[in-house]
XYZ file of C-alpha atoms in Angstrom:
628
model
C 0.052 0.080 -0.048
C 2.986 2.300 0.615
C 5.815 3.024 -1.916
C 9.243 4.630 -1.731
C 10.024 6.188 -5.233
C 11.657 8.731 -7.239
C 9.052 11.081 -8.663
C 10.534 13.178 -11.703
C 7.325 15.383 -11.809
C 8.250 19.019 -12.031
C 11.802 18.550 -10.489
C 12.910 15.137 -9.101
C 12.201 14.422 -5.435
C 11.909 11.183 -3.330
C 8.460 10.402 -1.855
C 6.807 7.865 0.431
C 3.145 7.572 -0.694
C 0.196 5.637 0.342
C -1.470 4.321 -2.736
C -1.037 6.683 -5.965
C -1.373 10.189 -4.335
C -1.298 10.614 -0.603
C 2.242 11.837 0.253
C 3.680 10.856 3.710
C 7.200 11.969 3.328
C 9.316 13.777 0.763
C 13.010 14.517 0.238
C 14.149 16.904 -2.296
C 14.490 18.487 -4.835
C 18.126 17.312 -5.688
C 20.543 20.049 -5.240
C 23.899 19.489 -7.031
C 26.727 19.517 -4.406
C 24.355 18.854 -1.561
C 21.897 15.884 -2.424
C 18.276 15.791 -1.720
C 17.177 18.657 0.231
C 15.829 17.518 3.556
C 17.006 13.848 3.158
C 18.049 11.843 6.201
C 21.353 11.243 4.820
C 24.117 13.601 5.922
C 25.880 15.549 3.105
C 29.020 13.492 3.436
C 27.635 9.938 4.075
C 30.591 7.856 5.228
C 28.895 4.541 4.392
C 26.796 5.057 1.141
C 27.633 6.806 -2.134
C 24.555 8.753 -3.581
C 24.584 8.953 -7.356
C 21.895 11.171 -9.294
C 21.658 11.362 -13.036
C 19.354 13.701 -14.809
C 19.441 14.316 -18.651
C 17.118 14.220 -21.632
C 17.210 10.354 -21.549
C 16.939 9.460 -18.042
C 16.452 10.379 -14.212
C 18.030 7.909 -12.074
C 19.119 7.823 -8.457
C 20.928 5.321 -6.429
C 22.753 4.395 -3.279
C 25.752 2.263 -3.214
C 27.879 0.968 -0.322
C 31.376 2.383 -0.446
C 32.775 -0.572 1.310
C 31.572 -3.562 -0.983
C 31.627 -5.723 2.160
C 28.795 -3.886 3.581
C 25.555 -5.762 3.522
C 22.232 -3.583 3.523
C 18.552 -3.831 2.752
C 15.776 -1.298 2.440
C 12.332 -1.917 3.681
C 8.937 -0.008 3.760
C 6.723 -1.192 6.581
C 2.743 -1.653 6.325
C 2.570 1.631 8.218
C 4.749 3.632 5.687
C 8.025 3.712 7.609
C 11.013 3.412 5.302
C 14.159 1.910 6.848
C 17.598 1.204 5.700
C 19.150 -1.793 7.590
C 22.899 -2.610 7.833
C 24.106 -6.045 8.802
C 26.598 -5.809 11.655
C 28.693 -9.133 11.662
C 30.324 -8.582 15.087
C 26.771 -8.500 16.702
C 25.221 -10.942 14.237
C 22.223 -8.703 13.724
C 20.565 -6.134 11.446
C 20.983 -2.478 12.484
C 18.618 0.320 11.549
C 20.797 2.765 9.781
C 18.188 5.340 8.526
C 14.502 5.909 9.436
C 12.109 7.921 7.128
C 10.246 9.932 8.323
C 12.797 10.531 10.981
C 10.860 13.065 13.156
C 7.612 14.919 13.300
C 8.945 17.602 10.846
C 9.504 15.015 8.187
C 5.549 14.617 8.013
C 4.679 15.851 4.663
C 2.978 19.341 4.623
C 2.533 19.218 8.493
C 2.615 22.980 8.762
C 0.592 23.942 5.533
C 1.571 26.540 2.857
C 4.491 28.824 3.989
C 4.637 27.257 7.446
C 7.899 25.848 8.627
C 8.551 23.044 11.021
C 11.232 23.165 13.588
C 12.272 20.240 15.823
C 12.509 21.033 19.593
C 10.034 23.795 19.268
C 6.725 23.677 21.060
C 4.618 23.856 18.956
C 6.623 22.367 16.153
C 4.947 24.533 13.349
C 5.493 28.223 12.926
C 5.116 30.660 10.047
C 7.967 31.974 8.001
C 9.348 35.207 8.862
C 6.782 38.026 7.607
C 3.947 35.416 7.300
C 0.982 35.121 9.757
C -1.335 32.109 10.237
C -4.184 31.956 7.756
C -6.706 30.847 10.398
C -5.596 31.863 13.764
C -8.259 29.791 15.683
C -7.222 26.626 14.063
C -3.585 27.246 14.363
C -3.804 27.796 18.115
C -5.782 24.521 18.203
C -2.790 22.710 16.662
C -4.430 22.388 13.379
C -1.854 23.853 10.965
C -3.153 22.524 7.686
C -4.357 25.951 6.607
C -0.792 27.191 6.846
C 0.204 30.870 6.653
C -0.245 33.841 4.438
C 1.966 36.965 3.637
C 1.389 39.811 5.801
C 1.144 42.110 2.844
C -0.554 41.160 -0.444
C 1.563 40.725 -3.661
C 1.100 43.338 -6.373
C 3.303 41.422 -9.103
C 4.841 44.714 -10.256
C 7.277 46.130 -7.675
C 7.459 42.934 -5.624
C 10.688 42.049 -4.036
C 12.402 38.771 -2.989
C 13.390 37.878 0.495
C 16.249 35.346 1.214
C 15.285 32.390 3.592
C 18.272 30.337 4.701
C 18.986 26.778 5.836
C 15.557 25.354 5.223
C 14.426 22.185 3.515
C 13.201 23.275 0.135
C 9.517 23.168 -0.640
C 7.618 20.720 -2.644
C 8.830 21.165 -6.322
C 6.167 19.276 -8.127
C 4.888 22.402 -9.941
C 8.346 24.078 -10.738
C 10.585 24.803 -13.730
C 14.267 24.444 -14.021
C 17.143 25.454 -16.126
C 20.746 24.284 -15.277
C 22.533 26.995 -17.416
C 20.973 30.061 -15.832
C 22.879 32.200 -13.269
C 21.126 33.131 -10.028
C 20.421 36.604 -11.386
C 18.912 35.401 -14.666
C 16.886 33.037 -12.407
C 15.599 36.170 -10.281
C 14.771 37.901 -13.592
C 12.850 34.839 -14.834
C 10.883 34.624 -11.667
C 10.130 38.314 -11.472
C 8.670 38.485 -15.184
C 6.016 35.846 -14.111
C 3.472 37.007 -11.657
C 2.711 33.337 -10.902
C 6.270 32.667 -9.674
C 6.487 32.416 -6.094
C 10.109 31.702 -5.320
C 13.379 30.769 -6.884
C 16.820 29.273 -5.930
C 20.109 28.056 -7.276
C 20.393 24.461 -8.273
C 24.242 23.865 -8.122
C 25.814 25.209 -4.969
C 29.290 24.141 -6.121
C 29.307 25.696 -9.501
C 27.035 28.481 -8.494
C 24.752 27.862 -11.509
C 21.406 26.625 -12.330
C 17.753 27.790 -11.710
C 14.671 26.311 -10.014
C 11.435 28.323 -9.767
C 8.271 27.682 -8.014
C 4.635 28.327 -9.388
C 2.628 27.424 -6.305
C 2.260 27.886 -2.671
C 5.330 26.618 -0.861
C 4.544 23.486 1.070
C 6.591 21.096 3.235
C 9.322 23.325 4.676
C 11.417 22.682 7.833
C 14.194 24.299 9.269
C 17.531 22.419 8.681
C 20.508 24.366 10.283
C 23.383 23.809 9.153
C 22.416 21.475 6.110
C 19.607 23.570 4.791
C 19.499 25.388 1.437
C 18.566 29.110 0.484
C 15.587 30.099 -1.307
C 14.209 33.651 -2.499
C 10.558 34.140 -1.855
C 8.342 36.648 -3.575
C 7.016 39.293 -1.088
C 5.242 42.676 -1.219
C 7.585 45.855 -1.639
C 6.518 46.991 1.543
C 8.486 44.028 3.162
C 11.797 45.223 1.860
C 12.207 47.809 4.550
C 10.886 45.721 7.316
C 13.515 44.576 9.945
C 14.182 40.860 9.984
C 16.994 38.268 9.816
C 16.617 37.475 6.315
C 18.580 39.234 3.513
C 16.497 41.120 1.027
C 16.958 41.112 -2.657
C 15.298 44.178 -4.261
C 13.824 44.421 -7.627
C 15.290 47.453 -9.486
C 12.661 49.410 -11.225
C 13.706 50.980 -14.572
C 10.568 52.970 -14.848
C 12.177 55.865 -16.693
C 13.699 53.624 -19.431
C 10.617 51.619 -19.634
C 8.522 54.905 -20.004
C 10.658 55.955 -23.009
C 10.464 52.545 -24.609
C 6.680 52.492 -24.181
C 6.172 55.963 -25.775
C 8.512 54.995 -28.745
C 6.555 51.797 -29.226
C 3.213 53.542 -28.901
C 4.211 56.168 -31.646
C 5.370 53.312 -34.189
C 2.413 51.427 -33.181
C -0.063 54.062 -34.172
C 1.430 54.499 -37.534
C 1.825 50.994 -38.657
C -1.389 49.287 -37.267
C -4.233 48.864 -39.664
C -7.714 49.952 -38.762
C -8.947 46.465 -38.119
C -6.216 45.848 -35.636
C -7.138 49.124 -33.818
C -10.784 47.748 -33.520
C -9.320 44.458 -32.296
C -7.303 46.493 -29.536
C -10.600 48.109 -28.458
C -12.342 44.934 -28.119
C -9.450 43.481 -26.031
C -9.866 46.430 -23.619
C -13.468 45.794 -23.357
C -12.911 42.146 -22.610
C -10.122 42.547 -20.061
C -11.167 45.842 -18.621
C -7.746 47.061 -19.128
C -4.949 46.119 -21.541
C -2.505 46.186 -18.581
C -3.130 42.714 -16.803
C -1.277 40.680 -14.610
C -1.856 37.515 -16.837
C 0.293 38.446 -19.767
C -1.973 36.083 -21.505
C -0.704 35.416 -25.219
C -3.106 36.620 -28.083
C -3.360 34.276 -31.102
C -4.196 35.461 -34.490
C -7.262 34.083 -36.083
C -5.203 32.785 -39.003
C -3.074 30.867 -36.786
C -6.039 29.115 -34.996
C -7.954 28.505 -38.350
C -4.849 26.805 -39.848
C -4.290 24.637 -36.517
C -7.911 23.475 -36.664
C -8.052 22.885 -40.312
C -10.356 25.809 -40.796
C -12.674 24.478 -37.863
C -13.365 21.298 -39.756
C -15.834 18.782 -38.530
C -13.037 16.203 -38.294
C -11.285 18.417 -35.833
C -14.345 18.991 -33.644
C -14.149 17.479 -30.188
C -17.760 18.350 -28.965
C -19.906 21.122 -28.059
C -21.035 22.672 -24.782
C -22.907 25.781 -23.545
C -19.909 28.060 -24.700
C -19.964 26.607 -28.189
C -17.919 24.082 -30.234
C -14.593 22.816 -29.114
C -12.032 21.832 -31.689
C -8.692 20.190 -31.624
C -5.771 21.838 -33.142
C -2.027 21.541 -33.931
C 0.122 24.608 -33.978
C 3.029 24.844 -36.365
C 5.612 23.910 -33.734
C 3.528 20.621 -33.105
C 1.871 21.635 -29.772
C -1.682 20.047 -29.445
C -4.396 22.517 -28.300
C -8.052 22.703 -27.703
C -9.961 25.665 -29.027
C -13.269 26.770 -27.494
C -15.131 28.956 -29.938
C -17.898 31.215 -28.554
C -21.019 30.492 -30.639
C -23.145 33.245 -31.662
C -26.207 31.269 -30.449
C -24.338 30.527 -27.164
C -26.368 30.883 -23.913
C -22.985 32.033 -22.505
C -21.719 35.425 -23.704
C -19.081 38.070 -23.084
C -19.385 38.050 -19.334
C -18.706 34.363 -19.300
C -15.776 34.756 -21.862
C -14.346 37.515 -19.533
C -14.785 35.378 -16.579
C -12.993 32.656 -18.064
C -9.988 34.629 -19.199
C -9.660 36.733 -15.941
C -9.883 33.540 -13.703
C -7.938 30.836 -15.424
C -5.207 33.249 -16.621
C -4.339 34.078 -12.890
C -4.539 30.437 -11.698
C -1.856 27.820 -11.872
C -2.215 24.369 -10.447
C -1.641 20.874 -11.497
C -5.268 20.089 -11.417
C -6.698 23.094 -13.207
C -6.835 23.062 -16.968
C -4.122 25.410 -18.343
C -5.213 28.393 -20.710
C -2.543 29.004 -23.295
C -4.150 32.060 -24.648
C -7.216 33.597 -26.559
C -8.216 35.023 -29.886
C -10.200 37.920 -30.142
C -10.613 39.161 -33.759
C -13.850 40.593 -35.474
C -16.799 38.632 -34.209
C -14.649 35.603 -33.176
C -13.949 34.948 -29.221
C -11.863 31.760 -28.691
C -10.087 30.382 -25.777
C -7.054 28.150 -26.531
C -6.205 25.415 -23.828
C -3.727 22.591 -23.439
C -5.136 19.528 -25.249
C -6.471 16.745 -22.933
C -6.179 13.481 -24.880
C -8.509 11.557 -22.641
C -11.195 14.254 -22.909
C -13.727 14.682 -20.097
C -14.275 12.364 -17.157
C -18.126 11.696 -18.174
C -17.120 10.213 -21.469
C -15.170 7.431 -19.768
C -17.068 7.201 -16.600
C -20.601 6.637 -17.921
C -19.603 4.412 -20.759
C -19.887 0.645 -20.044
C -16.735 -0.093 -22.159
C -14.607 2.910 -21.487
C -15.354 2.643 -17.742
C -13.411 -0.501 -17.639
C -10.262 1.555 -18.106
C -10.918 3.325 -14.879
C -9.434 1.161 -12.139
C -10.068 1.846 -8.573
C -6.446 3.197 -8.183
C -7.168 5.630 -11.005
C -10.563 6.759 -9.772
C -9.136 7.285 -6.318
C -6.265 9.446 -7.631
C -8.923 11.507 -9.768
C -11.044 12.082 -6.427
C -7.904 13.250 -4.777
C -6.770 15.492 -7.682
C -10.203 17.165 -7.959
C -10.155 17.843 -4.232
C -6.620 19.331 -4.338
C -7.900 21.582 -7.178
C -10.987 22.851 -5.254
C -8.843 23.435 -2.190
C -6.500 25.764 -4.312
C -9.547 27.626 -5.749
C -11.219 28.149 -2.367
C -8.204 28.747 -0.160
C -4.598 28.802 -1.792
C -5.103 30.790 -4.945
C -4.704 34.544 -5.286
C -8.404 34.909 -5.920
C -10.864 32.882 -3.663
C -12.890 31.199 -6.348
C -16.284 29.377 -6.318
C -16.603 27.319 -9.375
C -20.463 26.841 -9.367
C -20.478 24.235 -12.096
C -18.350 21.322 -10.893
C -19.507 18.290 -12.612
C -18.027 15.261 -14.514
C -17.997 16.856 -17.930
C -16.038 19.789 -16.507
C -13.316 17.421 -15.366
C -10.714 16.834 -18.119
C -8.131 14.040 -18.101
C -4.615 14.322 -19.382
C -2.669 11.454 -20.962
C -1.794 10.058 -17.498
C -5.552 10.263 -16.348
C -4.737 13.405 -13.962
C -7.923 15.381 -13.445
C -8.091 18.993 -14.528
C -11.032 21.169 -13.517
C -12.252 23.318 -16.405
C -14.783 25.677 -17.560
C -14.661 28.892 -15.284
C -17.459 30.659 -17.167
C -19.837 30.657 -14.201
C -17.225 31.101 -11.474
C -17.374 33.772 -8.885
C -14.583 35.341 -6.698
C -14.863 36.250 -3.130
C -12.634 38.905 -1.433
C -11.893 39.855 2.102
C -14.023 38.164 4.731
C -16.908 37.368 2.296
C -18.093 33.750 2.728
C -21.560 33.766 1.154
C -23.398 35.600 -1.699
C -26.926 35.515 -3.141
C -27.844 35.644 -6.680
C -31.021 35.987 -8.650
C -29.330 34.398 -11.636
C -28.904 30.743 -10.532
C -26.334 28.984 -12.905
C -25.143 25.274 -12.846
C -26.357 21.848 -13.544
C -29.152 20.030 -11.778
C -28.001 16.947 -10.013
C -24.912 18.761 -8.808
C -26.389 21.881 -7.424
C -26.767 22.261 -3.454
C -30.288 22.753 -2.136
C -29.550 26.434 -0.736
C -28.311 27.453 -4.214
C -30.913 25.746 -6.353
C -33.834 27.013 -4.069
C -32.702 30.361 -2.645
C -29.694 31.347 -4.870
C -27.262 31.314 -1.851
C -23.998 30.134 -2.717
C -20.515 29.627 -1.081
C -17.593 27.280 -1.112
C -19.960 24.844 0.581
C -21.947 24.825 -2.659
C -18.878 23.596 -4.461
C -18.295 20.887 -1.736
C -21.714 19.557 -2.348
C -20.991 19.261 -5.989
C -17.639 17.543 -5.121
C -19.669 14.987 -3.056
C -22.013 14.149 -5.817
C -19.058 13.895 -8.218
C -17.260 11.334 -5.748
C -20.389 9.226 -5.582
C -20.689 9.181 -9.449
C -16.849 8.143 -9.712
C -17.348 5.367 -7.219
C -20.575 4.072 -8.766
C -20.231 4.842 -12.357
C -23.696 6.163 -12.409
C -25.192 9.703 -12.982
C -26.937 11.296 -9.972
C -29.691 12.470 -12.321
C -31.559 9.693 -13.927
C -30.382 7.227 -11.550
C -33.054 4.502 -10.989
C -33.318 1.537 -8.512
C -35.795 -1.261 -8.530
C -36.608 -1.008 -4.998
C -37.147 2.940 -4.729
C -37.411 6.207 -6.365
C -34.081 7.558 -4.927
C -31.431 9.216 -6.822
C -27.827 8.280 -6.453
C -27.470 10.221 -3.322
C -30.401 8.737 -1.615
C -29.305 5.142 -2.785
C -25.800 5.813 -1.390
C -27.345 7.204 1.848
C -29.513 4.008 2.375
C -26.579 1.691 1.734
C -24.425 3.594 4.159
C -27.039 3.408 6.943
C -27.467 -0.248 6.391
C -23.662 -0.911 6.510
C -23.667 -1.883 2.708
C -21.761 1.016 1.099
C -19.522 -1.540 -0.721
C -22.555 -2.346 -2.909
C -22.387 1.140 -4.393
C -19.170 0.293 -6.208
C -19.166 0.133 -9.982
C -19.116 -3.531 -11.180
C -16.590 -2.658 -13.936
C -14.076 -2.144 -11.337
C -14.214 -5.961 -10.126
C -12.658 -6.787 -6.865
C -9.267 -4.825 -7.429
C -9.719 -2.147 -4.828
C -8.862 -1.230 -1.390
C -11.916 -1.711 0.723
C -11.057 1.033 3.303
C -10.364 3.553 0.595
C -13.702 2.884 -1.239
C -15.807 3.001 2.035
C -13.964 6.103 3.278
C -14.492 7.853 -0.152
C -18.260 7.187 0.011
C -18.381 8.277 3.657
C -16.595 11.617 2.859
C -18.894 12.155 -0.174
C -21.959 11.712 2.083
C -20.389 14.238 4.501
C -20.142 16.685 1.513
C -23.634 16.448 0.416
C -25.542 16.950 3.688
C -28.666 18.970 3.550
C -27.414 21.587 6.069
C -24.452 23.901 4.814
C -23.016 24.014 8.330
C -22.606 20.163 8.439
C -20.487 20.100 5.274
C -16.734 20.019 5.614
C -14.504 22.628 3.791
C -12.167 21.326 1.245
C -9.056 21.406 3.488
C -10.763 18.931 5.788
C -11.793 16.715 2.824
C -8.232 16.488 1.580
C -7.143 15.420 5.119
C -9.980 12.855 5.616
C -9.238 11.372 2.134
C -5.591 11.083 2.958
C -5.675 9.659 6.486
C -7.320 6.891 8.486
C -8.895 8.949 11.421
C -12.255 8.439 12.613
C -14.988 10.215 10.526
C -18.013 12.015 11.800
C -21.531 10.222 11.173
C -23.007 11.516 7.875
C -26.421 13.206 8.141
C -29.305 13.106 5.808
C -28.058 14.403 2.178
C -29.823 17.184 0.370
C -31.987 16.510 -2.679
C -31.850 12.654 -2.090
C -34.999 11.770 -3.891
C -35.660 12.622 -7.519
C -38.659 14.600 -6.762
C -36.879 16.680 -4.331
C -34.556 17.738 -7.166
C -37.619 18.551 -9.438
C -39.270 20.641 -6.533
C -36.057 22.598 -6.120
C -36.053 23.214 -9.852
C -39.691 24.361 -10.068
C -39.252 26.801 -7.199
C -36.424 28.856 -8.901
C -37.098 28.585 -12.561
C -39.718 30.296 -14.701
C -39.085 27.442 -17.305
C -40.479 24.153 -16.211
C -38.302 22.187 -18.479
C -35.612 20.084 -16.828
C -31.932 19.896 -17.604
C -29.842 16.809 -17.833
C -26.342 16.288 -16.313
C -24.630 17.323 -19.304
C -26.253 20.787 -19.798
C -25.236 23.851 -18.068
C -28.342 25.896 -17.354
C -29.115 29.584 -16.376
C -32.365 30.335 -14.666
C -33.912 33.700 -14.162
C -35.772 34.010 -10.777
C -39.367 34.335 -11.112
C -40.919 37.409 -9.674
C-alpha cells in the first residue's frame, strides 16, 4: 500500500506515498553538491555513495555501499516507515541505519503552505518570517493544515524577493528548472512571471542553475546547518521591514521603460491597420484594461484557423454551452483545444471574460491550463492545453470505457479534484467558487490526471466574504446544492456539495440525475445514503472495477462524499478537511441526511427557482432567471 520512489514530476524528488497520491514523506528537490534537500542522509555519508543522473534520456538515483563488504537492505513497513538496515557481523544482527520519516517535521505538509517546522520547538509549526497564520483559531488549536499567508498582498509589479536560509526546500512538483542560468537570470525569470512564488540556485558548487516555483510553498522545515537558501516573492513594503533574512530588491527601470513604451506607442499608431485598432478596443472591453497581470498570449485568427483545419468537422471534439470545441495543432507541433464562442451560445461576453480573468491568474496541476485567447472580429476563442482523454463523463458513464478506470485511477482522480478545489477556495490569489463542478467539466490528461475546467460561471470572493446571493442561478441539476438551487445562496460549501455528488458518481459509475433503482425512487445520493445506513456501502461500487480495490479507501470515499452532500450547509466540511480525510485513516463523523436525495426533491427545487418548467440533464449547464 505504501511506496518509496523517485518522482520526476516538476523536478526530481523522493516520496513515500500511500497508494497513488497521498504523500507521507518527501526528500528533495535534488541540489547538485548537496543531495536531496531534507534527506535523512548527511551531506558526506561515510557508508553510502549517492548517485543522481538527470538528462534528456533518464532520471535515476541510486545508493551504493562505499565498502563492498557492507550488507544492507531497504524496507517499507505496512505503516509507511521506510528503513535502511545494515548487517553488523560482530553483533550478528541487522541495525537500523536510517528511518524515514525520521521525526515529526518529516511529516509531509505538516505546517501547511508557508509554514515551517522546527524540531525542539513547542509547537513544532510556525510561520515563515513576515507570514501570519491563515486561520488563527485553528492554528492555536494545533491544526496547522491551513498554513500561513503573507502579511502584505503581492502586487506583481514592484514585488521584492527575501532570502530564507538553511531550510528544507518546498515541494517542487509544480516547478521549472534550467541548469545554465545564473542566479541573477533566475531572479529575472521569476520576476517576469506573476505566478512565480520563489526561486533558488540548483548547483551550489558551480553556483549555477535555476529552479522556480509556481504554487504556494509547502513542506518546509528548518535544517541548520544543512539546509538550502531560497528567495521568496514578497510585497515591496516588506523590503524595509526589519528581520534576519537578506532582502533582494527588484530594481525598477521606470524611466527607461517609459521611454520605450512611448516610442513603441508612436510606431504602433503609424503601422497598425484600422481592423487591428478595432481588435485592441475589443481586447480592452474584454479585459477591462490592457494592462493585466496575466500576460495572456493573444493568437491571430489565421493561426487558429490553420491549426484546426479551418474548424473542420473532423477536428471537432464536442460542443457545450459556450460553443463548439476543436482540436488543433500549432506549427511547432503543440496540440491545443479551442473553445469557440457560438453566436447562439447561452454564454456570452461576461462568461468569456470570466474564463480569461480567472484561469489566466490560476496555476495548479489540477486546473486546466489556458494557453491564450483569440479576439478578432466577431470571433472569441479560448485556447487550452489539449487533454487526450477528454472529459471524465465520457469514460465514467460508458460501459466499455469505464473498465479503463481502475479503482486506483478513480481514487487518484478524486484526490486530484479535491486538491484543485482546495486551491480555488483557499490557496489561490483569488478565492474562487466554481459553481458548475461536474463530470463533464473534469478533463483527463494522458496520465489520467484530472483538470478542473470551465470557469465561465465562477465567482470570486474577497476579504471576509463567505456567502453571496444571486437572482441568476447557474449550474447543472443533480450537482447543485439545495440552498443554491432554491434560494440562490452560494458559498464554497456549494462546490463541496457538487464534489460529493461527483465522488459518488466516480465510485458507482452512475449519474446522479436519471439514476434508478428497482426498490425505490431515490436518486444516487439517496441510494448511497440508504446503503451507508445499512452498512452496505460497498454495494455502491461500479461493477466494472471488479474486486481490485482497497475496501478502506472505497468506504472512506463514500463516507466523505456523504459528508459533503449533507442537507445543512454548516454540516458540510470545507475542502481542506476533505483533503485531510481522504488522506488519512482517522475516525470520521457520522453523515447526516443528504440534500436532494429523492428525484422529486430535485424537481421541486427546480420548479421553485425557474420560470421554465423544462428540466436539464447532467450534461447541460443552465441559467435560470428567478421568477418575480
